[in-house]
Amino acid sequence: MSGMHCRSVMEDFFSLAWTTLTMIDKDKERKLNVLAVAGQMGVVKLIHTKVNYCYGSIKAHRKSISTICFSPKTETFLFTASYDHTIILWDIGVPDLDYRFQASRLLVLKSGSTPFKMSLVPTCPDRYLVAACENGCFAWDITPTKPTGKRNFEMEFLFPIYNKEDENNYHVIDTLVFCSDDLIASKSSMQGSIYLWSWNKTLQKRKKQNIKVHAEILREFEWSNTDQLYIALAVCPGENYLLCGDEKGDVWMYKFDETSAEYLTSGKKTSPTQILKWPNIEVKGEIVEGTLINVAITDTEFKYLVAATDKNIIVIWKRI
């Protein structure tokens, strides 16, 4: 694979991820910030952002790539998830001074449906990967010492919403995020709420080696009653805030550091700490109505909150 300028006329990128590679230059270490982007064509583009150069590509899947993420433990390990119902672990290698590199496929995980969001478990990033998928939430054992080849999921997590009987398919888990080393937030399609659950307590209550495991729910946060899919969850771990946009342009904010036992048995949903309403925006004399917020994120100190919408509008709030 040789260096190339990044020109993708027919491409539509769905996901991106950052890593910092360690290059050896004349016996000295040199840090290389690399952006990986992927989408409709099933190809991962690797970009050295400092010099605005796309130095290579990896044909990762036959179908579109839905999401990607790097390992926090091994800088060259990249996971790619696809509409072909697989998640693949790649070692993208480190480019030399001429940007030549060698990528290798290490592992294939079978998901059975499209993964929408995935994350490595913070306390054991070389052991478990968790993914929100079109037909549920699953975990895979990614231990590298095990035999290579295709692996099935080790656990499927079950949620109380699955017991609700109506025409909606609540097994569509469209997003998840780790709020801390232990806490996970996730939501089902058309659930109207967000679950906050414990990874450790869930595994502790797992019976023997059962595949189906009931998630240990700590809180159920009230959220928008919408049928809109793929609205991402985000977290500001430094301030213990969980964030989620909605279909009307509002951002729902939840403080999650005061988990109380009374919520575990009351059956009541926890109201949001605050809802940021869509601001008054005027473009060329016309008022821009509230629109779908795909994702809302903050900086580590929560001084700014940024929301990206489906109308190519980015809204920035400053905390005062």
Protein backbone atom coordinates (compact mmCIF):
# COMPACT_ATOMS: atom_id res chain seq x y z
CA MET A 1 0.00 0.00 0.00
CA SER A 2 1.54 3.25 -1.07
CA GLY A 3 0.95 6.87 -0.15
CA MET A 4 -1.83 8.69 -1.98
CA HIS A 5 -3.81 11.91 -1.89
CA CYS A 6 -7.28 11.39 -0.44
CA ARG A 7 -9.77 11.86 -3.26
CA SER A 8 -13.06 10.03 -2.77
CA VAL A 9 -15.62 11.50 -5.11
CA MET A 10 -18.27 8.84 -4.43
CA GLU A 11 -17.48 8.41 -0.73
CA ASP A 12 -19.78 9.31 2.14
CA PHE A 13 -17.94 9.07 5.46
CA PHE A 14 -19.89 7.73 8.45
CA SER A 15 -17.25 7.49 11.19
CA LEU A 16 -13.82 8.71 12.28
CA ALA A 17 -11.27 7.86 14.98
CA TRP A 18 -7.93 9.22 16.17
CA THR A 19 -4.71 7.54 17.19
CA THR A 20 -1.12 8.61 17.87
CA LEU A 21 1.52 6.38 16.29
CA THR A 22 5.16 6.18 17.34
CA MET A 23 7.52 6.44 14.37
CA ILE A 24 11.28 5.89 14.61
CA ASP A 25 13.18 8.65 12.80
CA LYS A 26 16.99 8.46 12.98
CA ASP A 27 16.86 6.48 16.25
CA LYS A 28 14.49 9.04 17.75
CA GLU A 29 10.83 8.59 18.52
CA ARG A 30 8.45 10.79 16.59
CA LYS A 31 4.74 11.05 17.35
CA LEU A 32 2.35 10.91 14.42
CA ASN A 33 -1.29 11.95 14.91
CA VAL A 34 -3.39 9.92 12.50
CA LEU A 35 -7.07 10.31 11.65
CA ALA A 36 -8.90 7.26 10.29
CA VAL A 37 -12.15 7.84 8.38
CA ALA A 38 -14.50 5.30 6.82
CA GLY A 39 -17.96 4.99 5.32
CA GLN A 40 -19.99 3.97 2.31
CA MET A 41 -17.21 2.41 0.21
CA GLY A 42 -16.05 0.04 2.96
CA VAL A 43 -12.59 1.61 2.85
CA VAL A 44 -10.57 3.11 5.72
CA LYS A 45 -8.56 6.22 4.82
CA LEU A 46 -5.52 7.05 6.97
CA ILE A 47 -4.66 10.73 7.19
CA HIS A 48 -1.59 12.44 8.69
CA THR A 49 -3.44 15.55 9.77
CA LYS A 50 -0.43 17.76 10.49
CA VAL A 51 0.53 17.83 6.81
CA ASN A 52 -3.02 17.27 5.48
CA TYR A 53 -1.99 14.08 3.69
CA CYS A 54 -3.90 10.85 3.18
CA TYR A 55 -1.07 8.34 3.11
CA GLY A 56 -3.04 5.17 2.48
CA SER A 57 -6.22 3.17 2.51
CA ILE A 58 -7.43 -0.25 3.66
CA LYS A 59 -10.21 -2.10 1.87
CA ALA A 60 -11.74 -3.35 5.10
CA HIS A 61 -15.23 -4.59 4.15
CA ARG A 62 -17.31 -5.42 1.09
CA LYS A 63 -20.19 -3.33 2.43
CA SER A 64 -20.32 0.10 4.07
CA ILE A 65 -18.53 0.71 7.36
CA SER A 66 -20.86 1.94 10.10
CA THR A 67 -18.39 2.78 12.88
CA ILE A 68 -14.71 2.48 13.81
CA CYS A 69 -12.61 2.81 16.97
CA PHE A 70 -8.96 2.48 18.02
CA SER A 71 -7.72 0.48 20.97
CA PRO A 72 -6.60 2.72 23.86
CA LYS A 73 -3.98 0.11 24.77
CA THR A 74 -2.41 -0.71 21.39
CA GLU A 75 -2.06 2.36 19.18
CA THR A 76 -2.09 0.46 15.87
CA PHE A 77 -5.18 -1.68 16.60
CA LEU A 78 -8.26 -0.48 14.71
CA PHE A 79 -11.73 -2.04 14.91
CA THR A 80 -14.05 -1.58 11.92
CA ALA A 81 -17.76 -2.50 12.00
CA SER A 82 -19.81 -2.98 8.86
CA TYR A 83 -23.21 -3.52 7.32
CA ASP A 84 -21.83 -6.94 6.32
CA HIS A 85 -22.52 -7.94 9.97
CA THR A 86 -18.89 -8.26 11.00
CA ILE A 87 -16.42 -6.38 13.18
CA ILE A 88 -12.78 -6.72 12.13
CA LEU A 89 -9.65 -5.97 14.16
CA TRP A 90 -6.82 -4.55 12.06
CA ASP A 91 -3.22 -3.76 12.86
CA ILE A 92 -2.63 -0.69 10.68
CA GLY A 93 1.11 -0.67 11.36
CA VAL A 94 3.35 2.39 11.51
CA PRO A 95 4.33 4.15 8.28
CA ASP A 96 7.98 4.73 7.46
CA LEU A 97 9.42 8.08 6.41
CA ASP A 98 8.04 7.56 2.90
CA TYR A 99 4.58 6.74 4.30
CA ARG A 100 4.82 3.09 3.30
CA PHE A 101 2.93 0.84 5.69
CA GLN A 102 1.56 -2.66 6.03
CA ALA A 103 -1.87 -3.41 7.48
CA SER A 104 -2.94 -6.88 8.59
CA ARG A 105 -6.26 -8.40 9.61
CA LEU A 106 -6.09 -10.02 13.05
CA LEU A 107 -9.62 -11.01 14.03
CA VAL A 108 -13.18 -11.22 12.70
CA LEU A 109 -16.18 -10.95 15.04
CA LYS A 110 -19.60 -12.08 13.83
CA SER A 111 -22.36 -9.67 14.91
CA GLY A 112 -25.39 -11.12 13.12
CA SER A 113 -26.64 -7.60 12.32
CA THR A 114 -25.24 -4.11 11.74
CA PRO A 115 -23.20 -2.66 14.64
CA PHE A 116 -23.99 1.03 15.18
CA LYS A 117 -21.61 1.90 17.99
CA MET A 118 -18.86 -0.02 19.78
CA SER A 119 -16.46 0.48 22.65
CA LEU A 120 -13.69 -1.43 24.36
CA VAL A 121 -14.25 -1.99 28.08
CA PRO A 122 -11.99 0.58 29.82
CA THR A 123 -10.74 -1.78 32.55
CA CYS A 124 -9.89 -4.58 30.10
CA PRO A 125 -9.54 -3.15 26.56
CA ASP A 126 -7.65 -6.22 25.36
CA ARG A 127 -10.35 -8.61 26.64
CA TYR A 128 -13.85 -7.32 25.84
CA LEU A 129 -15.50 -5.25 23.12
CA VAL A 130 -19.15 -4.16 23.52
CA ALA A 131 -21.34 -3.07 20.60
CA ALA A 132 -24.81 -1.62 20.11
CA CYS A 133 -26.32 -3.45 17.15
CA GLU A 134 -29.44 -3.65 15.06
CA ASN A 135 -30.63 -6.73 16.94
CA GLY A 136 -29.29 -6.10 20.45
CA CYS A 137 -26.27 -5.29 22.61
CA PHE A 138 -23.41 -7.80 22.63
CA ALA A 139 -19.92 -8.41 24.01
CA TRP A 140 -17.08 -10.35 22.38
CA ASP A 141 -13.98 -11.87 23.91
CA ILE A 142 -11.15 -10.37 21.86
CA THR A 143 -8.30 -12.01 23.77
CA PRO A 144 -5.46 -12.25 21.21
CA THR A 145 -4.10 -15.52 22.62
CA LYS A 146 -7.24 -17.40 21.59
CA PRO A 147 -7.42 -19.09 18.15
CA THR A 148 -7.84 -16.66 15.27
CA GLY A 149 -10.66 -16.77 12.75
CA LYS A 150 -14.29 -15.77 13.16
CA ARG A 151 -15.72 -15.47 16.68
CA ASN A 152 -19.29 -15.35 17.88
CA PHE A 153 -20.36 -13.01 20.67
CA GLU A 154 -19.84 -14.25 24.22
CA MET A 155 -22.71 -12.33 25.83
CA GLU A 156 -26.00 -10.74 24.82
CA PHE A 157 -27.30 -8.15 27.28
CA LEU A 158 -31.02 -8.10 28.03
CA PHE A 159 -32.93 -4.95 29.02
CA PRO A 160 -36.32 -4.42 30.73
CA ILE A 161 -37.72 -2.69 27.62
CA TYR A 162 -37.58 -6.04 25.81
CA ASN A 163 -40.56 -7.15 27.93
CA LYS A 164 -42.77 -4.39 26.54
CA GLU A 165 -45.26 -5.85 24.10
CA ASP A 166 -46.20 -3.60 21.17
CA GLU A 167 -45.37 -3.16 17.50
CA ASN A 168 -41.96 -1.54 18.10
CA ASN A 169 -38.68 -3.45 17.87
CA TYR A 170 -36.86 -2.50 21.07
CA HIS A 171 -33.95 -4.81 20.25
CA VAL A 172 -32.49 -2.09 17.99
CA ILE A 173 -29.79 -0.63 20.27
CA ASP A 174 -28.63 2.40 18.32
CA THR A 175 -25.97 3.85 20.64
CA LEU A 176 -23.91 3.27 23.77
CA VAL A 177 -21.08 4.94 25.66
CA PHE A 178 -18.95 4.16 28.71
CA CYS A 179 -19.52 6.93 31.27
CA SER A 180 -16.74 5.62 33.53
CA ASP A 181 -14.67 2.47 33.95
CA ASP A 182 -17.84 0.68 35.02
CA LEU A 183 -20.94 2.63 33.95
CA ILE A 184 -22.48 2.18 30.49
CA ALA A 185 -25.28 4.26 28.99
CA SER A 186 -27.34 2.82 26.14
CA LYS A 187 -30.78 3.19 24.57
CA SER A 188 -33.11 1.24 22.36
CA SER A 189 -34.92 2.55 19.32
CA MET A 190 -38.20 4.25 20.34
CA GLN A 191 -37.52 3.51 24.03
CA GLY A 192 -38.14 7.08 25.19
CA SER A 193 -35.48 6.70 27.88
CA ILE A 194 -31.80 5.91 28.45
CA TYR A 195 -30.44 3.10 30.62
CA LEU A 196 -27.43 3.59 32.88
CA TRP A 197 -26.07 0.17 33.85
CA SER A 198 -23.07 -1.40 35.52
CA TRP A 199 -20.61 -3.57 33.60
CA ASN A 200 -19.13 -5.10 36.77
CA LYS A 201 -22.45 -5.86 38.47
CA THR A 202 -23.84 -7.31 35.25
CA LEU A 203 -20.92 -9.75 34.98
CA GLN A 204 -21.13 -10.61 38.69
CA LYS A 205 -24.76 -11.71 38.25
CA ARG A 206 -23.99 -13.77 35.16
CA LYS A 207 -24.90 -17.39 35.82
CA LYS A 208 -22.09 -19.75 34.91
CA GLN A 209 -21.28 -19.10 31.25
CA ASN A 210 -24.77 -18.09 30.11
CA ILE A 211 -24.83 -16.16 26.84
CA LYS A 212 -27.94 -14.15 27.71
CA VAL A 213 -27.23 -11.79 30.61
CA HIS A 214 -29.60 -9.28 32.22
CA ALA A 215 -28.04 -5.82 32.37
CA GLU A 216 -27.86 -4.48 35.93
CA ILE A 217 -29.75 -1.20 35.51
CA LEU A 218 -28.85 1.58 37.96
CA ARG A 219 -30.91 4.39 36.50
CA GLU A 220 -33.41 4.97 33.72
CA PHE A 221 -33.21 8.52 32.43
CA GLU A 222 -36.21 10.21 30.87
CA TRP A 223 -35.57 11.15 27.24
CA SER A 224 -37.46 12.22 24.10
CA ASN A 225 -40.31 9.96 22.98
CA THR A 226 -39.14 9.82 19.37
CA ASP A 227 -38.86 7.18 16.67
CA GLN A 228 -35.72 8.82 15.26
CA LEU A 229 -32.74 6.45 15.12
CA TYR A 230 -28.98 6.97 15.56
CA ILE A 231 -28.97 9.93 17.95
CA ALA A 232 -25.66 9.40 19.71
CA LEU A 233 -24.91 9.45 23.42
CA ALA A 234 -21.83 11.30 24.65
CA VAL A 235 -20.21 11.83 28.03
CA CYS A 236 -18.08 14.38 29.83
CA PRO A 237 -16.39 12.08 32.38
CA GLY A 238 -14.59 14.88 34.18
CA GLU A 239 -17.92 16.46 35.16
CA ASN A 240 -19.98 13.23 35.23
CA TYR A 241 -22.46 14.42 32.62
CA LEU A 242 -24.26 12.32 30.04
CA LEU A 243 -25.51 14.11 26.91
CA CYS A 244 -28.01 13.28 24.19
CA GLY A 245 -29.63 15.42 21.51
CA ASP A 246 -33.13 14.90 20.16
CA GLU A 247 -35.24 15.35 17.02
CA LYS A 248 -36.28 18.93 17.97
CA GLY A 249 -32.83 20.44 18.42
CA ASP A 250 -32.67 20.20 22.20
CA VAL A 251 -29.80 18.69 24.22
CA TRP A 252 -30.69 16.56 27.27
CA MET A 253 -28.12 16.61 30.08
CA TYR A 254 -27.88 14.17 33.00
CA LYS A 255 -25.68 14.30 36.09
CA PHE A 256 -24.92 10.69 36.99
CA ASP A 257 -22.60 10.76 40.01
CA GLU A 258 -25.31 10.36 42.66
CA THR A 259 -26.66 6.91 41.86
CA SER A 260 -29.07 6.09 44.66
CA ALA A 261 -30.56 2.73 45.63
CA GLU A 262 -34.06 4.23 45.74
CA TYR A 263 -34.04 4.58 41.97
CA LEU A 264 -33.28 0.89 41.57
CA THR A 265 -36.60 -0.19 43.07
CA SER A 266 -38.92 2.77 42.52
CA GLY A 267 -39.46 2.11 38.81
CA LYS A 268 -39.49 5.86 38.19
CA LYS A 269 -37.50 7.52 35.43
CA THR A 270 -34.93 10.13 36.42
CA SER A 271 -35.60 13.54 34.92
CA PRO A 272 -32.77 15.31 33.06
CA THR A 273 -30.64 17.70 35.06
CA GLN A 274 -31.10 20.29 32.33
CA ILE A 275 -32.43 20.56 28.77
CA LEU A 276 -30.70 23.04 26.49
CA LYS A 277 -33.32 24.40 24.11
CA TRP A 278 -32.67 25.06 20.42
CA PRO A 279 -31.42 28.67 20.15
CA ASN A 280 -32.93 31.42 18.03
CA ILE A 281 -31.02 31.16 14.74
CA GLU A 282 -31.64 33.41 11.75
CA VAL A 283 -30.11 32.81 8.32
CA LYS A 284 -30.72 35.31 5.48
CA GLY A 285 -33.69 36.74 7.31
CA GLU A 286 -35.32 33.36 7.92
CA ILE A 287 -35.69 31.63 11.28
CA VAL A 288 -34.09 28.18 11.41
CA GLU A 289 -36.39 25.83 13.27
CA GLY A 290 -35.09 23.19 15.63
CA THR A 291 -33.72 20.15 13.86
CA LEU A 292 -32.28 16.73 14.59
CA ILE A 293 -29.10 16.79 16.67
CA ASN A 294 -26.99 13.79 15.69
CA VAL A 295 -24.41 14.21 18.44
CA ALA A 296 -23.56 16.64 21.24
CA ILE A 297 -20.14 16.71 22.90
CA THR A 298 -18.15 18.84 25.35
CA ASP A 299 -14.53 19.58 26.09
CA THR A 300 -12.97 17.81 29.08
CA GLU A 301 -13.64 20.75 31.43
CA PHE A 302 -17.21 21.27 30.16
CA LYS A 303 -16.58 24.89 29.21
CA TYR A 304 -18.12 24.42 25.78
CA LEU A 305 -20.83 22.17 24.37
CA VAL A 306 -20.96 21.51 20.63
CA ALA A 307 -23.94 19.99 18.82
CA ALA A 308 -23.92 18.78 15.20
CA THR A 309 -27.22 18.67 13.29
CA ASP A 310 -28.55 17.05 10.12
CA LYS A 311 -28.84 20.48 8.44
CA ASN A 312 -25.08 21.15 8.36
CA ILE A 313 -25.46 23.51 11.31
CA ILE A 314 -23.12 23.30 14.29
CA VAL A 315 -24.28 24.98 17.49
CA ILE A 316 -21.81 25.95 20.23
CA TRP A 317 -22.80 26.84 23.78
CA LYS A 318 -20.44 28.38 26.34
CA ARG A 319 -20.89 27.50 29.99
CA ILE A 320 -21.05 30.56 32.24
